[in-house]
Tab-separated table of C-alpha atoms and ligand atoms in Angstrom:
chain	number	residue	atom	x	y	z
E	28	MET	CA	-16.002	17.253	-15.315
E	29	THR	CA	-12.252	17.356	-14.609
E	30	SER	CA	-10.763	13.948	-13.851
E	31	THR	CA	-9.226	13.139	-10.467
E	32	GLU	CA	-5.845	11.471	-9.947
E	33	THR	CA	-5.156	8.915	-7.276
E	34	VAL	CA	-1.844	9.652	-5.575
E	35	ASP	CA	0.036	7.150	-3.463
E	36	LEU	CA	3.087	8.903	-2.075
E	37	ARG	CA	5.100	8.133	1.024
E	38	GLY	CA	8.079	9.648	2.803
E	39	ALA	CA	9.462	13.018	1.651
E	40	ALA	CA	7.359	12.849	-1.540
E	41	ALA	CA	4.151	12.969	0.537
E	42	THR	CA	5.197	16.323	2.039
E	43	LEU	CA	4.303	17.968	-1.292
E	44	LEU	CA	0.667	17.331	-0.387
E	45	MET	CA	1.109	19.458	2.755
E	46	THR	CA	2.638	22.432	0.959
E	47	LEU	CA	0.011	22.235	-1.793
E	48	TYR	CA	-2.766	22.027	0.823
E	49	LEU	CA	-1.323	25.066	2.628
E	50	ARG	CA	-1.053	27.062	-0.610
E	51	ARG	CA	-4.701	26.235	-1.212
E	52	GLN	CA	-5.532	27.482	2.319
E	53	ASP	CA	-3.726	30.735	1.511
E	54	ALA	CA	-5.505	31.040	-1.855
E	55	ARG	CA	-8.865	30.634	-0.079
E	56	SER	CA	-8.077	33.399	2.409
E	57	PRO	CA	-9.839	36.739	1.872
E	58	ARG	CA	-6.367	38.322	1.864
E	59	PRO	CA	-3.993	35.771	0.318
E	60	ILE	CA	-0.242	36.256	0.563
E	61	LEU	CA	0.792	34.113	-2.418
E	62	GLY	CA	-2.630	33.647	-4.038
E	63	ASP	CA	-1.556	30.585	-6.057
E	64	PRO	CA	-4.218	30.464	-8.808
E	65	TYR	CA	-3.616	26.726	-9.440
E	66	ALA	CA	-3.630	25.308	-5.891
E	67	GLU	CA	-7.404	24.943	-5.507
E	68	GLU	CA	-7.976	23.032	-8.739
E	69	VAL	CA	-4.855	20.870	-8.500
E	70	TYR	CA	-5.496	19.919	-4.862
E	71	GLY	CA	-9.152	19.219	-5.715
E	72	ARG	CA	-8.106	16.730	-8.388
E	73	ILE	CA	-5.958	14.641	-6.028
E	74	GLU	CA	-7.252	11.610	-4.182
E	75	HIS	CA	-4.900	10.477	-1.440
E	76	ASP	CA	-4.979	8.712	1.889
E	77	VAL	CA	-2.421	10.814	3.738
E	78	HIS	CA	-4.082	11.785	6.966
E	79	GLY	CA	-3.067	14.395	9.505
E	80	LEU	CA	-2.897	17.354	7.149
E	81	TRP	CA	-5.121	19.262	9.579
E	82	GLN	CA	-2.197	19.314	12.026
E	83	VAL	CA	-0.274	21.765	9.867
E	84	THR	CA	-3.104	24.129	8.931
E	85	GLY	CA	-1.563	26.940	10.983
E	86	ASP	CA	1.472	27.070	8.722
E	87	ALA	CA	-0.319	28.419	5.629
E	88	THR	CA	1.149	31.877	6.249
E	89	THR	CA	4.762	30.665	6.522
E	90	VAL	CA	4.472	28.434	3.447
E	91	ALA	CA	2.851	31.262	1.457
E	92	CYS	CA	5.524	33.786	2.567
E	93	ARG	CA	8.320	31.358	1.675
E	94	ALA	CA	6.861	30.704	-1.784
E	95	ALA	CA	6.165	34.408	-2.407
E	96	ILE	CA	9.787	35.388	-1.680
E	97	LEU	CA	11.144	32.597	-3.902
E	98	ASP	CA	8.716	33.654	-6.677
E	99	GLY	CA	10.042	37.214	-6.348
E	100	TRP	CA	13.671	36.055	-6.607
E	101	THR	CA	12.762	33.882	-9.613
E	102	ARG	CA	11.027	36.758	-11.425
E	103	GLU	CA	14.010	39.008	-10.649
E	104	PHE	CA	16.416	36.440	-12.132
E	105	LEU	CA	14.317	35.967	-15.271
E	106	ARG	CA	14.012	39.740	-15.768
E	107	ALA	CA	17.806	40.037	-15.636
E	108	GLU	CA	18.419	36.798	-17.586
E	109	PRO	CA	15.496	36.185	-19.992
E	110	ASP	CA	17.589	33.466	-21.696
E	111	GLY	CA	18.554	31.987	-18.353
E	112	GLN	CA	17.827	28.580	-16.914
E	113	VAL	CA	15.855	27.759	-13.776
E	114	LEU	CA	16.506	24.492	-11.951
E	115	HIS	CA	13.351	23.990	-9.886
E	116	LEU	CA	14.548	21.179	-7.616
E	117	GLY	CA	12.091	19.145	-5.526
E	118	CYS	CA	9.288	20.951	-7.388
E	119	GLY	CA	6.516	18.700	-6.029
E	120	LEU	CA	3.156	19.914	-7.360
E	121	ASP	CA	4.085	23.567	-7.192
E	122	SER	CA	2.866	25.780	-10.068
E	123	ARG	CA	5.913	28.110	-9.911
E	124	PRO	CA	6.841	28.029	-13.658
E	125	LEU	CA	3.266	29.043	-14.532
E	126	ARG	CA	2.954	31.539	-11.648
E	127	VAL	CA	6.098	33.463	-12.529
E	128	GLY	CA	5.455	33.275	-16.286
E	129	ALA	CA	8.863	31.884	-17.313
E	130	PRO	CA	9.463	33.431	-20.789
E	131	PRO	CA	9.787	31.108	-23.837
E	132	SER	CA	13.412	32.264	-24.275
E	133	SER	CA	14.275	30.719	-20.892
E	134	ARG	CA	14.840	27.084	-20.043
E	135	TRP	CA	13.094	25.638	-17.004
E	136	LEU	CA	13.671	22.214	-15.450
E	137	ASP	CA	11.154	20.848	-12.934
E	138	VAL	CA	13.033	18.071	-11.123
E	139	ASP	CA	11.495	15.629	-8.662
E	140	GLN	CA	11.326	11.917	-7.985
E	141	ALA	CA	9.794	9.792	-10.770
E	142	GLU	CA	6.541	9.059	-8.912
E	143	VAL	CA	6.026	12.796	-8.310
E	144	VAL	CA	6.784	13.848	-11.893
E	145	ASP	CA	4.360	11.180	-13.090
E	146	VAL	CA	1.543	12.859	-11.092
E	147	ARG	CA	2.760	16.339	-12.039
E	148	ARG	CA	2.527	15.526	-15.747
E	149	ARG	CA	-1.087	14.416	-15.304
E	150	LEU	CA	-2.116	17.542	-13.377
E	151	TYR	CA	-0.348	20.396	-15.184
E	152	THR	CA	-0.080	21.425	-18.827
E	153	VAL	CA	3.195	23.314	-19.198
E	154	PRO	CA	4.711	25.104	-22.218
E	155	GLY	CA	7.513	23.461	-24.243
E	156	HIS	CA	10.390	25.327	-22.579
E	157	VAL	CA	9.403	23.809	-19.210
E	158	VAL	CA	10.957	20.343	-19.040
E	159	GLN	CA	9.847	17.748	-16.482
E	160	VAL	CA	12.773	15.662	-15.212
E	161	PRO	CA	11.883	12.499	-13.267
E	162	ALA	CA	14.985	11.875	-11.145
E	163	SER	CA	16.377	12.048	-7.669
E	164	VAL	CA	18.459	15.193	-7.263
E	165	THR	CA	21.057	12.987	-5.571
E	166	ASP	CA	21.602	10.985	-8.812
E	167	ASP	CA	23.747	12.060	-11.765
E	168	ALA	CA	20.969	11.479	-14.340
E	169	TRP	CA	19.114	14.789	-13.954
E	170	TRP	CA	22.219	16.843	-14.699
E	171	GLU	CA	22.150	15.626	-18.335
E	172	ALA	CA	19.083	17.845	-18.873
E	173	VAL	CA	20.959	20.970	-17.708
E	174	ASP	CA	22.241	23.451	-20.323
E	175	PRO	CA	25.834	24.193	-19.179
E	176	ALA	CA	25.973	27.427	-21.195
E	177	ARG	CA	23.119	29.335	-19.544
E	178	ALA	CA	23.130	31.620	-16.521
E	179	THR	CA	21.285	29.551	-13.937
E	180	LEU	CA	18.967	29.985	-10.973
E	181	MET	CA	18.639	26.987	-8.671
E	182	VAL	CA	15.468	27.244	-6.614
E	183	ALA	CA	14.915	24.515	-4.026
E	184	GLU	CA	11.919	25.031	-1.742
E	185	GLY	CA	11.304	22.587	1.093
E	186	LEU	CA	13.939	20.181	-0.274
E	187	PHE	CA	17.372	20.448	1.316
E	188	MET	CA	16.202	19.556	4.842
E	189	TYR	CA	15.172	16.095	3.549
E	190	LEU	CA	18.628	15.311	2.109
E	191	PRO	CA	21.833	14.316	3.935
E	192	PRO	CA	24.272	17.289	4.202
E	193	GLU	CA	26.790	15.797	1.735
E	194	ASP	CA	24.100	15.537	-0.947
E	195	VAL	CA	23.177	19.188	-0.418
E	196	HIS	CA	26.825	20.254	-0.792
E	197	ALA	CA	27.237	18.069	-3.904
E	198	ILE	CA	24.212	19.725	-5.580
E	199	VAL	CA	25.545	23.207	-4.759
E	200	ASP	CA	28.999	22.248	-6.120
E	201	ARG	CA	27.440	20.937	-9.298
E	202	VAL	CA	25.458	24.136	-9.955
E	203	VAL	CA	28.409	26.398	-9.091
E	204	THR	CA	30.991	24.560	-11.211
E	205	GLY	CA	28.691	23.407	-14.031
E	206	THR	CA	27.158	26.740	-15.123
E	207	PRO	CA	28.713	30.042	-16.264
E	208	ARG	CA	27.138	31.985	-13.387
E	209	ALA	CA	24.548	31.009	-10.865
E	210	VAL	CA	22.148	32.217	-8.212
E	211	LEU	CA	21.112	29.686	-5.563
E	212	ALA	CA	17.872	30.206	-3.614
E	213	PHE	CA	16.726	27.744	-0.980
E	214	ASP	CA	15.297	27.416	2.504
E	215	ALA	CA	17.018	25.686	5.405
E	216	VAL	CA	16.012	24.730	8.938
E	217	ALA	CA	17.675	25.219	12.334
E	218	PRO	CA	19.614	22.239	13.813
E	219	TRP	CA	17.152	21.777	16.702
E	220	THR	CA	14.328	21.027	14.248
E	221	VAL	CA	16.081	17.847	13.021
E	222	PRO	CA	15.468	15.734	16.183
E	223	VAL	CA	12.071	17.404	16.681
E	224	SER	CA	11.020	16.359	13.158
E	225	ARG	CA	11.306	12.693	14.187
E	226	TRP	CA	8.503	13.232	16.693
E	227	THR	CA	6.228	15.418	14.593
E	228	PRO	CA	2.935	13.500	14.165
E	229	THR	CA	2.482	14.404	10.495
E	230	PHE	CA	6.021	13.342	9.614
E	231	ARG	CA	5.629	10.116	11.565
E	232	ALA	CA	2.387	9.405	9.720
E	233	ILE	CA	3.983	9.748	6.284
E	234	GLY	CA	7.382	8.304	7.304
E	235	THR	CA	9.915	11.091	6.868
E	236	GLU	CA	12.221	13.356	8.882
E	237	PHE	CA	14.682	16.213	8.410
E	238	ARG	CA	18.271	15.175	7.650
E	239	SER	CA	20.036	18.514	7.140
E	240	ALA	CA	20.134	21.787	9.014
E	241	TRP	CA	21.651	25.168	8.257
E	242	GLN	CA	25.295	25.346	9.333
E	243	PRO	CA	26.492	28.755	8.069
E	244	ALA	CA	30.203	28.274	8.904
E	245	THR	CA	30.322	24.865	7.183
E	246	PHE	CA	28.490	26.223	4.145
E	247	ALA	CA	30.853	29.211	3.838
E	248	HIS	CA	33.876	26.904	4.196
E	249	ARG	CA	32.587	24.370	1.622
E	250	HIS	CA	31.525	27.017	-0.928
E	251	PRO	CA	34.010	29.889	-0.663
E	252	SER	CA	33.189	31.244	-4.134
E	253	LEU	CA	29.597	32.070	-3.147
E	254	ARG	CA	28.500	35.492	-1.929
E	255	GLU	CA	25.366	35.748	0.198
E	256	LEU	CA	22.678	38.086	-1.107
E	257	ASP	CA	19.883	37.382	1.401
E	258	ASP	CA	19.206	35.591	4.676
E	259	ILE	CA	15.569	35.998	5.730
E	260	SER	CA	13.632	34.511	8.649
E	261	VAL	CA	10.389	33.066	7.311
E	262	TYR	CA	8.792	33.771	10.717
E	263	ASP	CA	9.722	37.478	10.495
E	264	GLU	CA	7.944	37.505	7.152
E	265	ALA	CA	4.948	35.669	8.592
E	266	ALA	CA	4.725	38.171	11.469
E	267	ALA	CA	4.708	41.030	8.964
E	268	HIS	CA	2.186	39.519	6.550
E	269	GLU	CA	-0.176	37.332	8.645
E	270	PRO	CA	-3.653	38.333	7.424
E	271	ARG	CA	-5.547	37.138	10.568
E	272	PRO	CA	-5.226	39.880	13.241
E	273	TRP	CA	-5.605	37.385	16.136
E	274	VAL	CA	-2.696	35.224	14.885
E	275	ARG	CA	-0.323	38.157	14.234
E	276	PRO	CA	0.817	38.555	17.899
E	277	LEU	CA	1.695	34.843	17.966
E	278	PHE	CA	4.021	35.174	14.955
E	279	ALA	CA	5.434	38.414	16.369
E	280	ALA	CA	6.258	36.549	19.636
E	281	VAL	CA	7.807	33.655	17.669
E	282	ALA	CA	9.858	36.104	15.616
E	283	ARG	CA	11.340	37.553	18.844
E	284	LEU	CA	12.668	34.164	20.059
E	285	PRO	CA	16.018	33.576	18.304
E	286	ALA	CA	15.641	29.779	18.210
E	287	LEU	CA	12.228	30.015	16.582
E	288	GLN	CA	13.196	32.916	14.361
E	289	ASP	CA	15.904	30.684	12.914
E	290	ALA	CA	13.630	27.646	12.601
E	291	MET	CA	13.333	28.253	8.860
E	292	ARG	CA	15.312	30.801	6.872
E	293	LEU	CA	15.552	31.646	3.191
E	294	HIS	CA	18.996	32.018	1.653
E	295	ARG	CA	20.115	33.473	-1.649
E	296	PHE	CA	23.701	33.214	-2.886
E	297	THR	CA	25.425	34.248	-6.109
E	298	THR	CA	28.627	33.252	-7.880
E	299	ASP	CA	29.108	36.883	-9.102
K	301	SAM	C1	8.000	19.705	1.111
K	301	SAM	S1	7.867	19.060	-0.526
K	301	SAM	C2	8.103	20.585	-1.400
K	301	SAM	C3	7.537	20.524	-2.766
K	301	SAM	C4	7.510	21.881	-3.480
K	301	SAM	N1	8.835	22.462	-3.592
K	301	SAM	C5	6.583	22.807	-2.754
K	301	SAM	O1	7.048	23.809	-2.172
K	301	SAM	O2	5.384	22.533	-2.760
K	301	SAM	C6	9.440	18.219	-0.744
K	301	SAM	C7	9.675	17.766	-2.170
K	301	SAM	O3	11.030	17.321	-2.294
K	301	SAM	C8	11.020	16.180	-3.108
K	301	SAM	N2	12.225	15.404	-2.859
K	301	SAM	C9	12.661	14.859	-1.688
K	301	SAM	N3	13.796	14.180	-1.881
K	301	SAM	C10	14.097	14.289	-3.206
K	301	SAM	C11	15.139	13.797	-4.036
K	301	SAM	N4	16.125	13.052	-3.536
K	301	SAM	N5	15.126	14.097	-5.355
K	301	SAM	C12	14.129	14.876	-5.886
K	301	SAM	N6	13.119	15.368	-5.153
K	301	SAM	C13	13.096	15.083	-3.829
K	301	SAM	C14	9.762	15.436	-2.699
K	301	SAM	O4	9.391	14.464	-3.652
K	301	SAM	C15	8.792	16.598	-2.584
K	301	SAM	O5	8.170	16.881	-3.817
């Protein structure tokens, strides 16, 4: 029998349990969007006492759409740059390096806080070119693991909203100036979601909140060398891909309201 792992995470780290739970929900669906082949087993091996996960069940489609688009961008990068480097920031317990089949010629860094990487190491067996880096992305330490000579993809899913804006800009600066060429893929939330997050029952239960929102003019001003490749509403994607016919009109209605359409968007930028 496979062993279970007791997980005691609080704050932003505990949110990885939600996204993993939602990927498992998607994988269980008769018509999965992402179909993460690892989510069921990995979630089944975790013992935790974070309650309130039921409150976010309805978001399985948005989380699966978000992950599927980022997987697609990651595969595209690795096809173009088989010797490239992927910085998987705030990786949580996501199986992305295994899902996308990062080739042995590539270098892959999974970066998350030490307590998360400790659990990750116990739950996943990864090939040698996938390096687990236990560090806060706001510290300098993790950058020592980065190869400054490789074309680089930074993929940060469900991370930047938990960091103060200056930390987000500092990470972007570091990737842009510290690698020969880079693609940056990440999701960001609308400003109105920041105060709302303080009152969200699940976030209150685990003790976290959003700290950053998407400010396109500020981002363009701070990072003038970047060119935007994509800007996608996750709710538009959910409306298009929702497998349950009775939920589809709800997402379609959400996607028509600009404030909700912008609630979470996926961005891709390049230095080329
Ligand atoms: C919503 S979870 C997303 C996890 C994963 N990307 C996914 O989609 O399942 C947020 C993740 O960001 C990580 N995180 C938050 N602040 C961080 C920091 N300062 N340094 C590294 N990781 C951080 C948390 O530990 C957690 O794993």
